[in-house]
Phi, psi and omega in degrees: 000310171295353189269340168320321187284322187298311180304278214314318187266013166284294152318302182309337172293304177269359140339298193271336196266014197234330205260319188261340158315299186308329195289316197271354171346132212258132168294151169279149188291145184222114199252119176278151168348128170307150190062019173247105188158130171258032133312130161238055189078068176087343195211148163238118183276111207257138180187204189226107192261309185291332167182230182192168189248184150272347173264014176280026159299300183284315178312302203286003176277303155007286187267311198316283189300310217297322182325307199296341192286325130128007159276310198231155177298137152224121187223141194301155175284143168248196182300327205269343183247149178266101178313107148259070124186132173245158197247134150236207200232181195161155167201110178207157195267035179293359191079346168249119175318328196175211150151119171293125185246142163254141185209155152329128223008275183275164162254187186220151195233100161288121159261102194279111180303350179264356148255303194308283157032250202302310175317152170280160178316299191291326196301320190290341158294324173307290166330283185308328170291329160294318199301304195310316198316306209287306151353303164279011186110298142358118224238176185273168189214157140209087189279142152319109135110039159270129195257023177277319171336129165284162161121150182281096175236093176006139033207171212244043192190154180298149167256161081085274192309300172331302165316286178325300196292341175303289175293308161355335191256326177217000000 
């Protein structure tokens, strides 16, 4: 009787330990159309050839983290460099939070005041910090506590995934 039980609960352990591997399996990396990145030889340079925002707490949270991940440079533009990307403002009632563009020379990370307005600080950082993702490249998912996710969401830091797919890319 005891070796039965010692047998029932061995199987459920390992049961239980192949049901929770499978559950964590690492999601695949999601990368956008090849050449869509404001990378210029490793780096981004940032400033404001397209205007400037009103948001610049969430842009310096922004470059603070993805910079901090320590792939890629993102650094203000100087005299000696060439701008790939400035961050502005805009207002309209389009459903969009924000949103990265590729253009000729700088590209642009747009913020729409007609939400941020209303948003908390973490919602607005989450946006900028998704805007830089596509800036890197980095395409939306929807991975849990990924700040590649669409949608008006708390926070204020990389997720997991992010990271992965950050170095993965680059």
């Amino acid at each position: 009787m005891i070796k039965k039980m010692k047998k029932k609960t061995f199987l459920f352990s390992a049961l239980l330990l192949v049901l929770i591997l499978v559950s964590v399996t690492p999601a695949s990396a999601h990368f956008m159309s090849s050449g869509k990145h404001s990378v210029d030889n490793g780096e981004i340079r940032w400033g404001t050839f397209h205007g400037s925002t009103q948001w610049t707490s969430a842009r310096n949270t922004a470059i603070a983290r993805w910079d901090a991940e320590g792939v890629i440079n993102i650094a203000g533009d100087t005299s000696s460099t060439i701008e790939d990307l400035s961050f502005t403002d805009y207002s309209s009632k389009d459903g969009v939070l924000g949103s990265w563009t590729q253009f000729p020379g700088a590209d642009r990370i747009r913020f729409n005041n007609y939400y941020f307005d209303d948003m908390r600080a973490c919602e607005r950082n989450k946006t900028a910090l998704h805007e830089m993702g596509h800036a890197l490249n980095l395409d939306h998912n929807s991975v849990a506590g990924s700040v590649m996710r669409s949608g008006t969401i708390c926070q204020s830091f990389l997720g997991v995934h992010d990271k992965s797919d950050l170095r993965e890319r680059w």
